[in-house]
Each structure stands twice: as C-alpha cells, then as structure tokens.
Coordinates of C-alpha atoms in Angstrom, one line a residue:
M329 CA -111.0 -32.1 18.7
A330 CA -109.5 -29.0 20.1
A331 CA -112.0 -28.4 22.6
D332 CA -111.2 -31.4 24.3
E333 CA -107.5 -30.7 24.8
P334 CA -106.6 -29.6 28.3
N335 CA -105.6 -25.8 29.0
P336 CA -102.4 -26.2 30.8
T337 CA -102.6 -22.4 32.1
D338 CA -105.3 -22.9 34.4
A339 CA -105.6 -26.1 36.6
R340 CA -109.0 -24.8 37.7
T341 CA -110.5 -25.8 34.1
T342 CA -113.2 -28.5 34.2
L343 CA -112.2 -31.0 31.5
L344 CA -114.7 -33.1 29.6
A345 CA -114.7 -36.8 29.9
P346 CA -112.4 -37.7 26.9
L347 CA -113.7 -38.8 23.5
P348 CA -114.0 -42.4 22.6
D349 CA -110.7 -44.0 21.5
H350 CA -111.6 -46.0 18.2
Q351 CA -111.1 -45.5 14.5
D352 CA -114.6 -44.2 13.6
V353 CA -113.6 -40.9 15.7
K354 CA -111.8 -40.0 12.8
T355 CA -114.6 -40.4 10.2
R356 CA -117.0 -38.1 9.2
W357 CA -120.1 -40.1 9.4
W358 CA -119.4 -40.7 13.0
Q359 CA -118.6 -36.8 13.4
E360 CA -121.8 -35.9 12.4
L361 CA -123.4 -38.4 14.5
W362 CA -121.4 -36.9 17.5
R363 CA -122.5 -33.4 16.6
R364 CA -126.1 -34.2 16.5
H365 CA -125.8 -35.6 20.0
T366 CA -123.9 -33.2 21.7
H367 CA -126.8 -31.8 23.7
I368 CA -126.8 -35.3 25.3
T369 CA -122.8 -36.1 25.7
T370 CA -121.5 -32.6 26.6
P371 CA -123.5 -32.4 30.1
L372 CA -122.6 -35.8 30.7
R373 CA -119.1 -35.7 29.9
A374 CA -118.9 -32.5 32.0
R375 CA -119.9 -34.7 34.9
G376 CA -116.9 -36.9 34.0
L377 CA -119.1 -39.6 32.3
P378 CA -117.4 -40.8 28.8
C379 CA -119.9 -41.3 26.0
D380 CA -120.1 -43.0 22.7
I381 CA -122.2 -43.1 19.9
E382 CA -123.5 -46.8 18.5
F383 CA -125.9 -48.4 16.5
G384 CA -128.9 -50.0 18.4
L385 CA -131.7 -52.2 17.1
S386 CA -132.6 -49.8 14.4
A387 CA -131.2 -46.3 15.5
Y388 CA -128.3 -44.8 16.9
I389 CA -127.8 -44.6 20.6
V390 CA -125.6 -42.9 23.3
R391 CA -123.9 -45.3 25.6
V392 CA -122.5 -43.9 28.6
S393 CA -119.7 -45.7 30.8
L394 CA -120.3 -45.5 34.8
P395 CA -117.6 -46.1 37.5
D396 CA -119.1 -49.4 38.6
D397 CA -118.5 -51.0 35.0
S398 CA -122.2 -50.6 34.4
Y399 CA -123.6 -48.3 31.7
L400 CA -126.4 -46.2 30.4
I401 CA -128.2 -46.4 27.1
I402 CA -129.8 -43.6 25.9
S403 CA -132.1 -44.5 23.0
P404 CA -134.6 -43.0 20.6
P405 CA -137.6 -45.1 19.7
Q406 CA -136.1 -48.5 18.4
D407 CA -139.2 -50.8 17.5
P408 CA -140.8 -49.0 15.6
P409 CA -137.8 -46.8 14.7
S410 CA -138.2 -43.0 14.5
D411 CA -138.4 -41.5 11.1
R412 CA -136.6 -38.5 12.5
R413 CA -133.0 -37.4 12.2
P414 CA -130.4 -39.0 14.7
G415 CA -130.1 -36.7 18.0
D416 CA -133.8 -35.4 17.2
P417 CA -136.3 -38.1 18.3
E418 CA -139.9 -37.8 19.6
G419 CA -138.6 -38.9 23.0
W420 CA -135.8 -40.5 25.0
I421 CA -135.5 -43.6 26.9
A422 CA -132.3 -44.0 29.5
T423 CA -131.9 -47.5 30.8
R424 CA -129.1 -48.7 33.3
E425 CA -127.7 -52.3 32.6
D426 CA -124.6 -54.5 33.1
P427 CA -122.7 -56.8 31.0
D428 CA -122.0 -59.0 33.8
D429 CA -125.4 -58.9 35.6
E430 CA -128.3 -59.9 33.3
T431 CA -130.5 -59.1 36.2
L432 CA -129.7 -55.4 36.2
F433 CA -131.9 -53.5 34.0
E434 CA -133.5 -50.1 35.3
V435 CA -135.3 -47.5 33.3
I436 CA -134.3 -44.4 34.7
Y437 CA -135.9 -42.0 32.1
D438 CA -138.6 -42.7 29.5
S439 CA -140.3 -39.7 27.5
L440 CA -141.2 -42.1 24.5
P441 CA -144.5 -41.9 23.2
P442 CA -146.5 -45.3 24.1
D443 CA -147.3 -47.7 21.3
D444 CA -150.8 -47.7 22.6
P445 CA -152.6 -44.3 22.2
S446 CA -154.9 -45.5 25.0
A447 CA -152.4 -46.5 27.6
P448 CA -151.5 -44.1 30.5
H449 CA -148.4 -41.8 29.6
R450 CA -145.4 -41.9 31.9
P451 CA -144.8 -38.5 33.6
E452 CA -141.6 -37.6 31.5
A453 CA -143.7 -38.1 28.1
R454 CA -144.6 -34.3 28.3
H455 CA -141.0 -33.5 27.6
G456 CA -140.7 -35.4 24.5
G457 CA -137.3 -35.2 22.9
S458 CA -136.0 -32.4 25.2
A459 CA -132.7 -32.9 26.9
K460 CA -132.7 -30.9 30.1
P461 CA -135.1 -33.1 32.0
L462 CA -133.4 -36.2 30.6
I463 CA -130.2 -35.2 32.0
E464 CA -131.6 -34.1 35.3
A465 CA -133.2 -37.5 35.8
I466 CA -129.7 -39.1 35.0
D467 CA -128.2 -36.7 37.7
H468 CA -130.9 -37.5 40.2
R469 CA -130.3 -41.5 40.0
L470 CA -126.7 -41.5 39.6
A471 CA -126.2 -39.2 42.5
Q472 CA -128.4 -41.7 44.8
L473 CA -126.3 -44.7 43.5
G474 CA -122.8 -42.4 44.1
L475 CA -122.2 -42.8 40.4
L476 CA -121.2 -39.2 39.4
P477 CA -117.6 -39.1 39.0
A478 CA -117.8 -35.2 39.1
P479 CA -119.8 -32.9 40.9
V480 CA -123.0 -31.5 39.0
P481 CA -121.9 -28.3 37.3
S482 CA -122.5 -25.2 39.0
H483 CA -125.8 -24.4 37.3
A484 CA -127.5 -26.8 39.8
G485 CA -126.1 -25.1 42.9
P486 CA -125.5 -21.5 43.5
H487 CA -124.7 -19.3 40.6
P488 CA -121.3 -17.6 40.3
A489 CA -120.7 -14.1 41.4
Q490 CA -122.1 -11.8 39.0
P491 CA -119.6 -9.1 37.9
T492 CA -119.8 -5.7 39.3
H493 CA -119.1 -2.4 37.6
R494 CA -118.4 0.8 39.1
A495 CA -118.1 2.7 35.7
K496 CA -121.6 2.6 35.0
D497 CA -124.9 1.1 36.3
T498 CA -125.4 -2.2 34.6
T499 CA -128.2 -3.7 36.5
G500 CA -131.2 -2.1 34.8
T501 CA -133.3 -3.8 32.5
P502 CA -133.0 -3.1 28.6
E503 CA -134.2 0.0 27.3
H504 CA -135.9 -0.9 24.3
G505 CA -137.7 -3.9 25.8
T506 CA -140.7 -3.7 23.4
A507 CA -140.5 -5.2 20.3
Y508 CA -137.2 -7.0 20.6
A509 CA -136.8 -7.6 24.3
H510 CA -134.8 -10.8 23.9
G511 CA -132.2 -9.3 21.3
D512 CA -132.0 -6.2 23.7
A513 CA -131.4 -8.5 26.9
L514 CA -128.5 -9.9 24.9
R515 CA -127.4 -6.2 23.9
H516 CA -127.4 -5.4 27.6
L517 CA -125.3 -8.4 28.5
T518 CA -122.9 -7.3 25.7
D519 CA -122.7 -3.9 27.2
Q520 CA -121.8 -5.5 30.5
L521 CA -118.8 -7.5 28.8
N522 CA -117.5 -4.1 27.3
A523 CA -117.6 -2.5 30.7
A524 CA -116.2 -5.6 32.6
E525 CA -113.4 -4.3 34.9
S526 CA -111.7 -7.8 34.9
H527 CA -111.3 -11.1 33.3
T528 CA -113.1 -12.8 36.1
D529 CA -116.1 -10.7 35.5
A530 CA -115.8 -11.4 31.7
A531 CA -115.9 -15.0 32.6
A532 CA -119.0 -14.7 34.6
L533 CA -120.8 -13.2 31.9
L534 CA -119.4 -16.2 29.6
H535 CA -121.1 -18.6 32.0
Q536 CA -124.7 -16.9 31.1
I537 CA -124.0 -17.8 27.4
L538 CA -122.1 -21.2 27.7
E539 CA -123.4 -22.9 30.6
P540 CA -124.1 -26.6 28.9
T541 CA -127.8 -26.8 30.3
D542 CA -129.2 -23.5 31.2
G543 CA -127.0 -21.1 29.2
L544 CA -128.2 -19.0 26.4
L545 CA -126.6 -21.4 23.7
A546 CA -128.3 -24.4 25.2
Q547 CA -131.6 -22.8 25.4
L548 CA -131.1 -21.3 21.9
G549 CA -130.7 -24.8 20.7
E550 CA -133.9 -25.9 22.5
F551 CA -135.6 -22.9 20.9
F552 CA -134.7 -24.1 17.2
E553 CA -135.8 -27.6 18.1
A554 CA -139.0 -26.1 19.3
A555 CA -139.4 -24.4 16.2
G556 CA -138.6 -27.7 14.1
E557 CA -141.7 -29.4 16.1
K558 CA -144.1 -26.5 15.4
A559 CA -143.1 -26.5 11.6
K560 CA -144.1 -30.0 11.5
E561 CA -147.8 -29.1 12.5
A562 CA -148.5 -27.6 9.1
E563 CA -150.4 -29.1 6.0
E564 CA -147.7 -28.1 3.6
D565 CA -144.9 -30.4 2.7
D566 CA -142.6 -27.5 3.4
G567 CA -143.1 -27.8 7.0
F568 CA -140.9 -31.0 7.2
D569 CA -138.3 -29.5 5.1
L570 CA -138.2 -26.4 7.3
S571 CA -138.1 -28.9 10.5
Y572 CA -134.9 -30.4 9.1
D573 CA -133.2 -27.0 8.5
L574 CA -134.3 -25.9 12.1
A575 CA -133.0 -29.1 13.3
D576 CA -129.5 -28.7 11.8
A577 CA -129.7 -25.0 13.2
A578 CA -130.2 -26.5 16.7
A579 CA -127.4 -29.2 16.1
E580 CA -124.9 -26.3 15.0
I581 CA -125.6 -24.3 17.9
R582 CA -125.0 -27.3 20.6
H583 CA -121.8 -28.4 18.6
L584 CA -120.9 -24.3 18.9
S585 CA -121.3 -25.0 22.7
E586 CA -119.1 -27.8 22.9
V587 CA -116.5 -26.4 21.0
L588 CA -116.5 -23.2 23.5
H589 CA -116.9 -25.4 26.8
V590 CA -113.6 -24.2 28.3
A591 CA -113.8 -20.7 27.1
E592 CA -115.1 -19.5 30.6
D593 CA -112.1 -21.1 32.4
R594 CA -109.7 -19.9 30.1
M595 CA -111.1 -16.3 30.2
R596 CA -111.0 -16.3 33.9
S597 CA -107.3 -17.6 33.9
L598 CA -105.9 -14.5 31.9
T599 CA -103.8 -11.8 33.1
P600 CA -104.5 -8.2 32.4
L601 CA -101.6 -6.4 30.2
R602 CA -99.3 -4.4 32.4
P603 CA -98.8 -0.7 31.6
A604 CA -96.0 -0.4 29.0
P605 CA -93.0 1.2 30.8
R606 CA -92.4 4.7 30.0
A607 CA -89.0 5.5 28.4
P608 CA -86.7 7.7 30.7
S609 CA -86.7 11.4 29.8
A610 CA -83.5 12.7 28.3
P611 CA -81.8 15.6 30.4
A612 CA -82.6 18.9 29.0
R613 CA -79.8 20.6 27.0
A614 CA -79.5 23.5 24.9
P615 CA -79.7 23.0 21.4
S616 CA -76.4 22.8 19.5
L617 CA -75.7 25.5 17.1
P618 CA -74.8 25.0 13.7
P619 CA -71.1 25.2 12.7
A620 CA -69.8 28.8 12.3
A621 CA -69.2 29.8 8.7
P622 CA -65.5 30.1 7.7
T623 CA -63.9 33.7 7.7
A624 CA -61.3 35.2 5.6
S625 CA -57.6 34.8 6.7
P626 CA -56.4 38.2 8.5
T627 CA -53.3 38.5 6.3
S628 CA -53.5 40.6 3.3
R629 CA -52.6 39.7 0.1
R630 CA -49.7 41.3 -1.9
T631 CA -50.5 43.4 -4.9
R632 CA -48.4 44.2 -7.7

C-alpha cells in the first residue's frame, strides 16, 4: 500500500508497523478483510505493533505481535459465531498468549455479550463493538508490561500547538450553528485551513481530522457504525440491509484514514514557495526612429 511507504523528505514522520509479509496480502479477499479491520489495526500499528488477519475457530481475528514474542488475539464472538460482517461484531475479546508458554493466557479486554443473559456483564460490555475503549485497554496493559515499542500517539498526551492566524479572528464559534452545527464546525475548520499562514499550521488542522483514535474521520466511522446498530432496531427487513450499507460506509472511512495516515507529517515537512525573482529592468532609452525615406539625387537631369 502506498500509505505504508516511508516519506524520505521528513525524518519525523511516524511510520506504521509494516504490513504482513505473506502471499495473501496480494489477494482481494485479504485486502477486503484488512480494510474492514483498519479501525483496529491502524492505531496498533501506529504504536509499532505488527498486525495480521487470520481465521480463528469460526471467524476472522486480528493477531498482534508483541516484542517479547507473545501476541494478542483480538477476536469477535467465536462459539457461537457472530452473524455480523467481519470487523463489525457485537463485541471484542482481547487476550495475550505465548506459543512457548501454555500457562500464559490473559484476558485484557472483553466486551462480548455473555452467553447467559442472567450472568453479570463485564464493565466493558457496555462498549460493544466500539474500537476506542478496546485500544485504550490494550494501551494501558501493554504500557504496564513495558511492551509498547512506540509511545502512545499524541492524542493521549498534550495536543499539538494550534494554528494562530493574525489575518483574521478564527477562534469564534460557527456563525450558523443552529440546524447544521456540526457541518458549520467543519466549515469553520476549512476556513481556518484557508487562512493558515504556514504548512505547520495546516498540519495542525489536519491532525484534527486524521488523528487515528479521536480525529474527525475516526469519530465519523464510529458514527456510521452506531447508525448501523440503530438501523437494526427496526421491524422492517430493510433495517438489516441499511445496517450493512452503513457498516460499509464506516469501513470505507476507516480505510481512508489509514491511506492518509502520514498526510499530517508530509504537510508539516513542506517548504513554502519562494517568491519568483524579478527580471532585471532594461535601461531606459529613446525609441529608435524609423529609417528616413530616400531623397532624390541633387544632380539635375540633362534634357534634350
């Protein structure tokens, strides 16, 4: 994927962990599975953790390699399997295991609905299939174990400096914030981008859109996912068809987020155009006169 290629113009670019190295990566079915799981794999790869998609007992899982040779398995319901599309389950369970140590089996996160409705629910169950709390739980546990190869991206710490503009005041709220407040908020962000005085300012605005967990694209994916869940709560059969369309939209948005994951750093590394040099002015001179018309010879003709 082009998004995974390093950007040689900026050493500060935070690269994702590499893609898996096997033949399935080139197949359409695997690429489609990968696309449906980018809301899980992209944040983890941003932390330096290689990911792969494999088939578990009855559904596809995300396998995450850890620095100590153990691994995480992030799985949808397996027994019984989920009847929902890959990447959009009712919940997730994340476990840590070790191929060389059968005694290591740790449940890090579990938002799966319980098999017995009367059984007590785990606290994570209220999150269902949402990716954000899953990633946060993995961050927390791996940090405790010292198994995060890369720092948690900047959304978990202080936010980058916001752009400042002297040309006009862009710190106010949207002017038309009644019927379409969220659209107006995005329009306001676009106005800020148009008024940005440097590529660094523009990169800070891109961060608001492309941050892989809290950015606008990530949250837009969550929105369509939630809309799909709401569509299923209808009596009509079309509710399920609509939910699949909305789930596809969520997957497309998350794929777009992965494709553009280095756009912020690439924007920050750009150099403004230098003003074109002015051509030296030619010295003033009097306009040249047209050549004089030929005159008759002063000698007179001899007549007969």
